[in-house]
XYZ file of C-alpha atoms in Angstrom:
573
model
C 69.462 91.130 112.750
C 73.073 90.550 113.885
C 75.784 92.835 112.919
C 77.869 91.426 109.792
C 81.482 90.945 110.079
C 83.998 93.715 109.584
C 87.011 92.796 107.290
C 90.304 94.749 107.951
C 91.768 93.067 104.891
C 90.681 90.966 101.828
C 92.655 88.981 99.544
C 91.444 88.511 95.992
C 91.043 84.730 95.162
C 93.482 83.481 92.905
C 93.906 80.200 90.685
C 91.227 78.176 88.764
C 88.808 77.403 91.654
C 85.271 78.935 91.150
C 82.883 79.982 94.014
C 80.629 81.245 91.392
C 78.245 79.724 88.712
C 80.516 80.928 86.001
C 83.780 82.695 85.297
C 81.715 86.053 84.415
C 80.359 86.152 88.087
C 83.700 84.982 89.380
C 85.338 87.621 87.556
C 83.230 90.381 89.018
C 83.839 88.906 92.486
C 87.415 88.966 92.070
C 87.506 92.301 90.913
C 85.509 93.727 94.132
C 87.895 91.618 96.233
C 90.731 93.094 94.332
C 89.475 96.743 95.195
C 89.329 95.629 98.864
C 93.139 94.080 98.563
C 94.147 97.455 97.217
C 92.000 99.779 99.674
C 93.316 102.448 101.609
C 90.792 101.805 104.515
C 89.074 98.286 103.806
C 87.595 98.405 107.364
C 85.440 101.282 106.228
C 85.069 100.083 102.612
C 86.948 103.146 101.420
C 88.985 102.176 98.203
C 90.857 105.590 97.600
C 90.266 109.259 97.285
C 89.029 110.155 100.819
C 85.453 108.492 100.633
C 85.479 106.475 97.531
C 83.661 103.092 98.515
C 83.174 99.768 97.100
C 80.050 99.139 98.947
C 77.568 101.550 100.909
C 77.851 99.389 104.321
C 79.166 95.919 105.530
C 75.665 94.569 105.148
C 75.619 95.590 101.368
C 79.140 94.010 101.097
C 78.378 90.633 102.170
C 75.101 90.735 100.437
C 76.896 91.520 96.960
C 79.075 88.746 97.545
C 76.458 86.196 98.244
C 74.624 87.349 95.187
C 77.427 87.128 92.885
C 78.221 83.339 94.277
C 74.581 82.460 93.767
C 73.783 84.476 90.416
C 72.806 82.318 87.463
C 74.261 83.024 83.941
C 70.733 84.449 83.029
C 70.369 86.665 85.894
C 71.465 90.391 86.447
C 72.526 92.081 89.599
C 71.427 95.494 90.419
C 73.354 97.660 92.598
C 72.068 101.298 93.646
C 74.799 103.500 95.517
C 76.768 100.357 96.591
C 73.628 98.402 97.838
C 72.254 95.316 96.101
C 68.760 96.051 95.589
C 67.499 93.214 93.084
C 68.362 90.156 90.922
C 66.331 89.860 87.665
C 66.100 87.215 85.292
C 67.440 88.406 82.161
C 69.388 86.360 79.475
C 72.796 85.009 79.264
C 74.057 87.735 76.950
C 73.022 90.424 79.484
C 75.374 92.120 81.888
C 76.189 90.446 85.007
C 76.002 93.803 87.168
C 74.380 97.124 86.436
C 74.711 99.818 89.097
C 74.116 103.367 89.342
C 76.033 105.718 92.188
C 75.985 109.077 93.629
C 73.459 110.262 91.087
C 71.630 112.843 92.974
C 69.279 115.746 91.811
C 70.300 119.210 92.610
C 73.572 117.803 94.030
C 75.728 119.743 96.411
C 77.655 118.684 99.235
C 75.546 119.382 102.039
C 72.819 117.275 100.114
C 75.146 114.417 99.688
C 76.318 114.401 103.266
C 72.536 114.410 104.442
C 71.512 111.330 102.065
C 74.742 109.682 103.192
C 73.996 110.075 106.717
C 70.818 108.587 106.195
C 72.124 105.343 104.438
C 70.709 106.485 101.142
C 73.862 106.788 98.952
C 77.904 106.650 98.897
C 80.348 108.363 97.190
C 81.428 106.453 93.913
C 84.778 108.095 92.903
C 86.112 107.008 89.450
C 86.849 103.106 89.909
C 85.846 102.619 93.619
C 82.213 101.942 93.395
C 82.409 99.864 90.073
C 85.256 97.643 91.309
C 87.767 98.858 89.030
C 90.720 100.011 91.084
C 94.069 98.395 90.609
C 96.227 100.352 93.029
C 98.168 103.396 92.550
C 99.294 102.481 89.201
C 95.836 102.865 88.044
C 96.634 106.614 86.909
C 100.251 106.305 86.212
C 100.063 106.300 82.688
C 98.201 109.421 82.573
C 100.704 111.007 84.753
C 103.341 109.777 82.498
C 101.658 110.951 79.174
C 100.880 114.515 80.744
C 104.865 114.696 81.656
C 105.325 113.542 78.148
C 103.362 116.401 76.535
C 105.002 118.796 78.830
C 108.437 117.356 77.831
C 107.681 117.583 74.168
C 106.139 120.993 74.182
C 108.579 122.738 76.555
C 111.656 120.939 77.238
C 113.112 119.401 73.951
C 111.219 116.224 74.555
C 113.145 115.090 77.817
C 112.407 115.593 81.605
C 116.238 114.445 82.561
C 117.573 116.989 85.071
C 114.056 118.495 85.678
C 112.219 118.889 88.808
C 108.639 118.243 89.647
C 106.744 119.589 92.742
C 103.451 118.274 93.667
C 101.284 116.974 96.663
C 99.377 114.117 97.676
C 100.625 110.818 98.129
C 97.215 108.889 98.333
C 95.778 106.121 96.131
C 95.736 108.182 92.979
C 98.606 110.990 93.790
C 101.048 108.360 94.872
C 101.822 107.423 91.438
C 103.382 110.806 90.641
C 106.713 110.306 91.592
C 107.464 107.181 89.930
C 106.053 108.870 86.572
C 108.623 111.512 86.718
C 111.582 109.043 87.684
C 110.343 106.818 84.572
C 111.148 110.279 82.693
C 114.478 110.391 84.114
C 113.485 113.477 86.355
C 113.294 114.227 90.086
C 110.091 114.799 91.813
C 109.370 116.540 95.309
C 106.203 115.329 96.840
C 104.822 116.583 100.000
C 101.530 115.004 102.030
C 100.521 115.652 105.587
C 100.142 112.107 106.397
C 103.416 110.254 106.855
C 101.867 106.704 107.133
C 100.430 107.347 103.499
C 103.857 107.939 102.429
C 105.240 105.037 104.009
C 102.760 103.035 102.234
C 103.804 104.575 98.852
C 107.591 103.856 99.696
C 106.527 100.191 100.570
C 104.846 99.761 97.232
C 107.993 101.390 95.492
C 106.210 104.598 93.927
C 108.692 106.919 96.456
C 112.153 106.496 96.803
C 112.816 108.374 100.016
C 111.385 110.291 102.739
C 113.525 113.319 103.963
C 112.962 115.317 107.322
C 112.437 118.676 105.879
C 111.682 120.802 102.836
C 115.421 122.184 102.665
C 116.691 118.736 102.568
C 114.213 117.780 99.703
C 115.281 120.690 97.711
C 118.967 119.960 98.366
C 118.429 116.443 97.239
C 116.587 117.287 94.226
C 118.910 119.819 92.953
C 121.897 117.303 93.559
C 120.184 114.485 91.472
C 118.683 116.730 88.797
C 122.397 118.373 88.233
C 123.801 114.640 88.069
C 120.772 113.910 85.912
C 119.731 111.170 87.947
C 116.150 110.191 88.450
C 114.659 110.218 92.079
C 111.134 110.510 93.968
C 111.421 112.355 97.249
C 108.818 112.983 99.954
C 108.407 115.217 102.870
C 105.747 115.751 105.122
C 103.815 118.881 104.836
C 100.673 120.533 104.073
C 100.622 121.573 100.295
C 99.572 125.121 100.785
C 102.438 125.277 103.339
C 104.913 123.492 101.187
C 104.316 125.331 98.229
C 104.298 128.869 99.938
C 107.565 128.028 101.491
C 109.070 127.054 98.296
C 108.286 130.328 96.613
C 109.495 132.028 99.737
C 112.781 130.318 99.572
C 113.152 131.202 96.040
C 113.119 127.839 94.590
C 111.347 127.314 91.321
C 110.789 123.691 90.039
C 110.359 123.176 86.195
C 106.672 121.925 86.730
C 104.167 122.157 89.636
C 100.774 120.399 90.168
C 99.202 118.466 92.880
C 96.771 115.308 93.364
C 95.158 116.592 96.823
C 91.566 115.701 97.080
C 90.146 119.080 96.616
C 87.330 117.243 94.762
C 86.048 115.686 98.125
C 86.706 118.553 100.749
C 85.732 116.568 103.739
C 88.856 114.692 102.947
C 90.913 117.635 102.342
C 93.432 118.407 105.437
C 93.116 121.900 106.411
C 96.600 123.535 107.122
C 97.602 123.591 110.828
C 95.701 120.248 111.434
C 97.470 116.828 112.313
C 95.562 113.738 110.914
C 94.227 113.068 114.215
C 93.153 116.603 114.727
C 91.420 116.554 111.230
C 89.585 113.348 112.137
C 88.183 114.872 115.345
C 87.045 118.331 113.971
C 85.430 116.193 110.935
C 83.470 114.316 113.417
C 82.484 117.134 115.896
C 82.107 120.210 113.437
C 81.617 119.391 109.825
C 81.024 123.067 108.760
C 83.973 124.464 110.409
C 86.204 121.657 108.882
C 84.849 122.641 105.432
C 85.614 126.317 105.946
C 89.180 125.676 107.030
C 89.664 122.975 104.393
C 88.387 125.807 101.622
C 90.585 128.291 103.314
C 93.607 125.884 102.688
C 92.462 125.157 99.096
C 92.533 128.821 98.168
C 96.057 129.176 99.436
C 97.123 126.050 97.408
C 95.699 127.298 94.447
C 97.012 130.842 94.332
C 100.638 129.265 95.137
C 100.265 127.157 91.775
C 99.073 130.178 90.047
C 102.212 132.371 91.400
C 104.174 129.343 90.102
C 102.887 129.555 86.810
C 103.553 133.426 86.868
C 106.944 132.712 87.669
C 107.392 130.318 84.705
C 106.874 127.127 86.031
C 104.724 124.598 83.878
C 101.705 124.588 86.387
C 98.342 122.809 86.056
C 95.438 121.424 87.618
C 95.738 117.661 87.836
C 92.013 116.883 87.939
C 91.453 117.838 91.683
C 88.587 120.274 91.097
C 90.349 122.908 93.247
C 89.566 125.510 90.925
C 85.914 124.692 91.319
C 86.041 124.381 95.108
C 87.887 127.682 95.294
C 85.315 129.626 93.279
C 82.734 128.238 95.554
C 84.519 129.287 98.445
C 84.723 133.093 97.089
C 87.784 133.053 95.183
C 87.483 135.104 91.782
C 86.581 132.815 89.035
C 88.636 134.578 86.458
C 91.636 134.181 88.579
C 91.147 130.577 89.642
C 90.643 129.464 85.949
C 94.263 130.903 85.158
C 95.674 127.640 86.089
C 95.146 125.208 83.069
C 93.680 121.807 83.575
C 95.740 119.027 82.285
C 93.185 117.430 79.634
C 92.536 120.476 77.826
C 96.200 121.476 77.903
C 98.010 118.235 77.088
C 95.863 115.104 76.971
C 92.950 115.783 74.795
C 94.800 114.785 71.571
C 94.924 111.230 72.763
C 91.191 111.134 73.546
C 90.767 112.224 69.889
C 92.075 108.869 68.725
C 89.815 106.866 71.349
C 93.004 106.411 73.633
C 92.539 106.660 77.228
C 93.565 104.656 80.655
C 92.516 101.201 79.582
C 93.471 98.465 81.864
C 93.261 94.680 82.498
C 93.666 92.332 85.293
C 94.921 88.728 85.163
C 92.108 86.893 87.304
C 94.407 84.004 87.864
C 96.732 85.851 90.048
C 99.718 84.746 87.925
C 102.272 87.318 87.205
C 103.452 85.097 84.404
C 100.393 85.885 82.679
C 100.941 89.651 82.801
C 104.471 89.250 81.442
C 102.969 87.191 78.408
C 100.490 89.733 77.732
C 103.093 92.333 78.037
C 105.390 90.476 75.460
C 102.449 89.854 72.999
C 101.799 93.734 73.055
C 105.234 94.371 72.140
C 104.911 91.966 69.259
C 101.508 92.896 68.015
C 101.816 96.764 68.651
C 105.439 97.229 67.631
C 104.492 100.146 65.127
C 102.955 102.375 68.063
C 105.833 104.121 69.819
C 103.500 105.186 72.786
C 102.238 101.853 73.593
C 105.738 100.012 73.423
C 107.597 102.840 75.137
C 104.913 102.374 78.004
C 104.894 98.686 78.339
C 108.607 98.341 78.361
C 108.949 100.919 81.130
C 105.929 99.527 82.991
C 107.717 96.058 83.009
C 110.770 97.672 84.485
C 108.948 100.087 86.947
C 105.564 99.367 87.855
C 104.992 96.846 91.007
C 102.501 94.267 90.960
C 99.483 95.483 93.556
C 97.059 92.732 94.326
C 96.097 90.927 91.218
C 98.512 91.329 88.299
C 97.299 94.273 86.275
C 98.421 96.770 83.709
C 97.274 100.040 82.198
C 97.884 101.290 78.746
C 96.645 104.027 76.465
C 95.364 101.942 73.859
C 93.172 103.525 71.248
C 90.080 102.950 68.814
C 90.630 99.654 66.985
C 93.706 98.753 68.924
C 91.515 97.720 71.990
C 89.283 95.358 70.141
C 92.452 93.698 68.483
C 94.322 93.311 71.752
C 91.281 91.872 73.504
C 90.410 89.557 70.959
C 94.111 88.332 71.001
C 94.066 88.082 74.813
C 90.879 85.695 74.413
C 92.587 83.574 71.985
C 95.692 83.209 74.258
C 93.113 81.940 77.022
C 91.527 79.472 74.672
C 94.816 78.179 73.679
C 95.892 77.649 77.299
C 98.640 80.001 77.060
C 97.428 81.859 79.926
C 96.685 80.524 83.286
C 92.974 82.243 83.663
C 90.629 84.752 82.402
C 91.494 88.418 82.143
C 89.069 91.554 83.071
C 89.351 94.469 80.831
C 87.900 98.093 82.394
C 89.223 101.343 82.307
C 89.370 104.569 84.299
C 86.205 106.446 83.795
C 88.479 109.315 82.739
C 88.620 107.954 79.196
C 87.959 109.300 75.731
C 84.129 109.077 75.680
C 82.977 108.170 79.206
C 82.888 111.317 81.189
C 81.160 114.910 81.332
C 83.161 117.178 83.551
C 83.055 120.821 82.442
C 86.124 121.632 85.021
C 88.191 118.764 83.911
C 87.650 116.268 81.040
C 85.159 118.247 79.101
C 86.580 121.688 79.867
C 87.099 124.132 76.877
C 85.667 121.406 74.287
C 86.026 123.007 70.721
C 82.031 123.028 70.067
C 81.440 124.662 73.478
C 79.613 121.599 74.596
C 81.453 121.191 78.188
C 78.243 120.926 80.031
C 76.448 118.210 77.698
C 76.019 114.856 79.784
C 74.380 112.889 76.893
C 77.648 111.183 75.939
C 78.476 109.232 79.064
C 74.664 107.945 79.028
C 75.254 107.063 75.296
C 78.515 105.120 76.425
C 76.736 103.397 79.110
C 73.947 102.460 76.719
C 76.151 101.309 74.092
C 78.199 99.142 76.679
C 74.945 97.302 77.272
C 74.419 96.986 73.899
C 77.829 95.554 73.911
C 77.032 92.856 76.433
C 79.479 93.896 78.911
C 79.621 92.242 82.177
C 79.264 95.352 84.433
C 78.121 98.700 83.610
C 78.028 101.653 85.708
C 76.432 105.007 85.556
C 77.781 107.525 88.190
C 78.292 110.945 89.374
C 81.771 112.011 91.019
C 84.260 114.522 91.579
C 82.862 117.974 92.985
C 79.213 117.266 93.880
C 77.135 117.974 90.765
C 79.930 118.268 88.458
C 80.474 115.221 86.566
C 78.583 112.078 85.347
C 80.550 109.173 83.902
C 80.441 105.479 83.309
C 82.281 102.468 84.399
C 82.492 99.098 82.354
C 84.133 95.726 82.985
C 84.307 92.976 80.440
C 85.643 89.625 80.896
C 87.582 87.297 78.667
C 87.147 83.684 79.178
C 88.481 81.979 75.946
C 85.135 81.225 74.711
C 83.412 82.101 71.343
C 80.803 84.090 73.358
C 83.624 86.275 74.579
C 84.883 86.828 71.017
C 81.532 88.068 70.122
C 80.829 90.368 73.190
C 84.188 91.800 73.194
C 84.237 92.628 69.261
C 81.000 94.796 69.823
C 82.244 96.091 73.328
C 85.569 97.174 72.581
C 84.413 99.051 69.364
C 81.712 100.986 71.164
C 83.271 101.855 74.294
C 86.037 103.700 72.649
C 84.368 104.308 69.563
C 81.707 106.785 71.047
C 84.595 108.994 72.604
C 85.912 109.203 69.197
C 82.598 110.354 67.728
C 82.320 112.856 70.578
C 85.405 114.566 69.890
C 84.895 114.311 66.097
C 81.526 115.883 66.365
C 83.198 118.677 68.350
C 85.351 119.449 65.455
C 88.706 117.981 66.412
C 90.083 116.940 62.900
C 92.220 114.087 64.538
C 88.983 112.416 65.758
C 87.060 113.071 62.562
C 90.014 111.353 60.617
C 89.788 108.406 62.631
C 85.968 108.194 62.279
C 86.337 108.282 58.536
C 88.812 105.464 58.772
C 92.123 107.597 58.185
C 93.560 107.188 61.885
C 96.981 106.378 62.601
C 96.040 103.302 64.823
C 93.499 101.713 62.461
C 91.578 101.981 59.281
C 88.493 100.842 60.781
C 85.843 103.641 60.434
C 82.495 104.670 62.098
C 79.223 105.260 60.132
C 78.334 109.215 60.883
C 74.755 110.119 59.435
C 75.207 113.816 60.328
C 78.053 116.118 60.996
C 77.361 118.652 63.690
C 77.604 122.197 62.489
C 76.739 125.393 64.799
C 74.434 126.525 61.832
C 71.388 124.702 61.292
C 67.660 124.928 60.223
C 65.120 125.195 62.738
C 62.115 126.262 60.956
C 60.674 128.101 58.029
C 62.373 131.550 59.183
C 65.774 130.092 58.759
C 64.849 129.257 55.135
C 63.655 132.750 54.833
C 67.083 133.994 56.139
C 68.935 131.918 53.505
C 66.866 133.060 50.710
C 67.217 136.737 51.687
C 71.017 136.091 51.747
C 71.048 134.558 48.336
């Protein structure tokens, strides 16, 4: 068997021409290609986040492409950890693709690496494996809304004149500088890899690269004093830079990081150049992990020191607290740094809001503009949505296929998707639109050190919810459904989903169900946990919609498990 071609760049198909037997298959193929067009290392199939991949190997990639091109409307492609393993005859309402990735019993990093080395699995990351990555902008509204909450709670609802210190300019972290400048503030971001910084500058997420930390601090102070926004980058390891900032006596207003601590083999140890890290990783994995975790502990301790000095510091979903605890750091001390979901974002989840997004499969920027304009008209009463769309139109660059992210909630997503489908039907848009979301959504993930941390009912570890989300998405006839593990190994379970609007009545039917259940289970998850906002939404009393969800029984910590419970109640009576 000859070796397959390794592609060093991929461009997603644009325009009306189909290579597949229908738009549903073509849409999924273009989403895969869009992943690759936005990839950090396309030649290694790595999309972002260190080792998050679109396919297990090049044999799998080419087989997936071939399968999608040949797939009939009544067939479903099955993908196991990035490898296409079967095509089943199903029916025309069944998903086009179902996949499961990185789901490992008794998971830990050594087990994963061993299975990966045997070509049995790959790392999913959030949107890499299910082909839903839309570039650096994919998490930018999450950063923006986190900063919005900080502004509202601590800085009189404004970050003008404030300074954010952070780290990590990769496919996710590179959004942070632009999110801060969209608030009118100043950001200093460090990363050890100058090439990654240059890539973010090219994509217009970072404004300027400076030669030293002293220059970065001076420039940040100058622009903050002038109440002007600026995104500044400096080359350096997060632990080194954070410690040096503290030593210099400079205190930012906000501090966090998006270094890849969730994936310690991708985390760069202090004192290593990128090339030296690559060599150490290949030659001595155990030593690499030891050095990486030593550096993580230093980074986390610096963030906690910022917290003690009055800086608004938080973990931004990197799993650094969990990894440092595994490395021997005191758990109570590590957890003093709050996580951003529990601290700032959960109220949005209670409304079914989360990182919902769409991709214009035509490739036409005009389609994106028309959808933006429709949102501003149809959702004019929602300040969160309209503020974001206005800012995104001005500040967010197009990366590969035109795409947008917007924190729409329960009820809104269905209204929006049906309106887009109608625009396609009427010929107002040049082509179909694919809807997806980050897996960090209202009801699609369990992660006790991140999204489900400190739940009101204490159910941080319950992983039924993302499984229910995936099952409901199957009921909703979604086009792609993914059930996967992610984050620190053994720490999270979540689902990915893609739904295609092609202007047909069949799409109306699919979208009406899918858009209801996908965010609806998030509302129920939080309502059952005791969050009053979510319960109001479920009861049809939400701010975004009067649509309700039938609830057979509300959870209570007290229940009747058998005769003894009734006897206790009778004694009390």
